[in-house]
Coordinates of C-alpha atoms in Angstrom, one line a residue:
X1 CA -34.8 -7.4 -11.0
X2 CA -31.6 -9.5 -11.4
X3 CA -31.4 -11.9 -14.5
X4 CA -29.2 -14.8 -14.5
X5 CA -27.1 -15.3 -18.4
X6 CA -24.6 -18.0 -18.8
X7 CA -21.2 -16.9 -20.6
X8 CA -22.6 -17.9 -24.4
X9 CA -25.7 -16.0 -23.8
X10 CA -24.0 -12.7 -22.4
X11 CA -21.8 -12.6 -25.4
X12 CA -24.3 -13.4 -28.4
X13 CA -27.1 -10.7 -26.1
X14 CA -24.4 -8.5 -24.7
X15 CA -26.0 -5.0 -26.1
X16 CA -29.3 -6.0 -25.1
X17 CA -27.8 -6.9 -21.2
X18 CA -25.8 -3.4 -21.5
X19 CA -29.6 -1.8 -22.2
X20 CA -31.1 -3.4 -19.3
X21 CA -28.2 -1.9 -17.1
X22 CA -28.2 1.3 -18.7
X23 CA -32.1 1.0 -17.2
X24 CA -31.0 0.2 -13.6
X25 CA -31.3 -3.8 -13.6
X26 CA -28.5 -5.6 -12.8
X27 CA -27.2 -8.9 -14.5
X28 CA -25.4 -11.6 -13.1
X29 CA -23.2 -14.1 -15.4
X30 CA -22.6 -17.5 -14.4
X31 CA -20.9 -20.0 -15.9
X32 CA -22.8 -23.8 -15.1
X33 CA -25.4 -22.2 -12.8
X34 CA -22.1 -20.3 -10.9
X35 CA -22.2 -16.7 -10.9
X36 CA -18.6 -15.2 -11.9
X37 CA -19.6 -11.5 -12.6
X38 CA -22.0 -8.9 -12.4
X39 CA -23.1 -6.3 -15.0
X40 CA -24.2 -3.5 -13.0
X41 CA -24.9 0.9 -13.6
X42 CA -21.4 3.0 -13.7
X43 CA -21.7 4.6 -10.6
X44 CA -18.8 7.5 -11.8
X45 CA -16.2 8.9 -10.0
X46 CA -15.5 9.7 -6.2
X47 CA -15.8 13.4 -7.3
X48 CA -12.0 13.8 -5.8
X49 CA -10.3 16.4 -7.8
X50 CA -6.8 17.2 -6.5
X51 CA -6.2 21.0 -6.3
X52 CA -9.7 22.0 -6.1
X53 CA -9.5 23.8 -3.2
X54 CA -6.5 25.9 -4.1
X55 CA -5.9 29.3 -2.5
X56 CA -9.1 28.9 -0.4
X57 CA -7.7 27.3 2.4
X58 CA -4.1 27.4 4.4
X59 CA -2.2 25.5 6.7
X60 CA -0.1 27.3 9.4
X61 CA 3.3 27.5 9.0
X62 CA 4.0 25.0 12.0
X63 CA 1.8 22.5 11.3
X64 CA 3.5 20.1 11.4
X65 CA 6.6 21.1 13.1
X66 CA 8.1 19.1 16.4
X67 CA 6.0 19.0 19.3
X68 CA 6.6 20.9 22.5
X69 CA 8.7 19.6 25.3
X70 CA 5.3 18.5 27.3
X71 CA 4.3 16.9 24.6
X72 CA 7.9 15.0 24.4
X73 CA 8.1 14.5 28.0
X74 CA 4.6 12.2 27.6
X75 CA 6.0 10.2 25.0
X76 CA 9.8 9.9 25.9
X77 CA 9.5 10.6 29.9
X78 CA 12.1 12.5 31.4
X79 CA 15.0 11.2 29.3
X80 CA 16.3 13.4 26.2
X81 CA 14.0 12.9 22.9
X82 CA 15.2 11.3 19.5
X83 CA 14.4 14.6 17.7
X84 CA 15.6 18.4 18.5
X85 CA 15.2 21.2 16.6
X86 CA 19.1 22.0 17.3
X87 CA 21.2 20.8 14.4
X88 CA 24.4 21.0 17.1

């Protein structure tokens, strides 16, 4: 269920609001009958932990090295590409 508070109300009842959260309800703030916030659950993390996977998986060592001359030719045509893997 969704209770309504104005402003005064959510600041002078603001632990009792957090315990109704903490309990799954959500609250919605308004100031003169407009809601301007919502007090709803934490909902934690994305889980994303950078690294976790490390020394489980691999990438090959040409990933993501030039593509092959087909694959130039589709983009670029027949004329010479941008990028060669010859520095001269």
């Amino acid at each position: 269920m969704t209770e309504i508070v104005n402003i005064h109300d959510a600041k002078t009842q603001l632990s009792r609001l957090l315990q109704r959260v903490e309990g799954g309800e959500r609250v919605v703030i308004a100031r003169a009958g407009k809601p301007i916030a919502d007090l709803v659950p934490h909902q934690g993390g994305n889980g994303l932990q950078f690294g976790a996977l490390q020394g489980q998986i691999w990438v090959a060592t040409d990933a993501f090295s030039w593509p092959n001359d087909e694959i130039d030719a589709m983009f670029y045509g027949a004329a010479t590409p941008l990028h060669t893997d010859d520095p001269s």
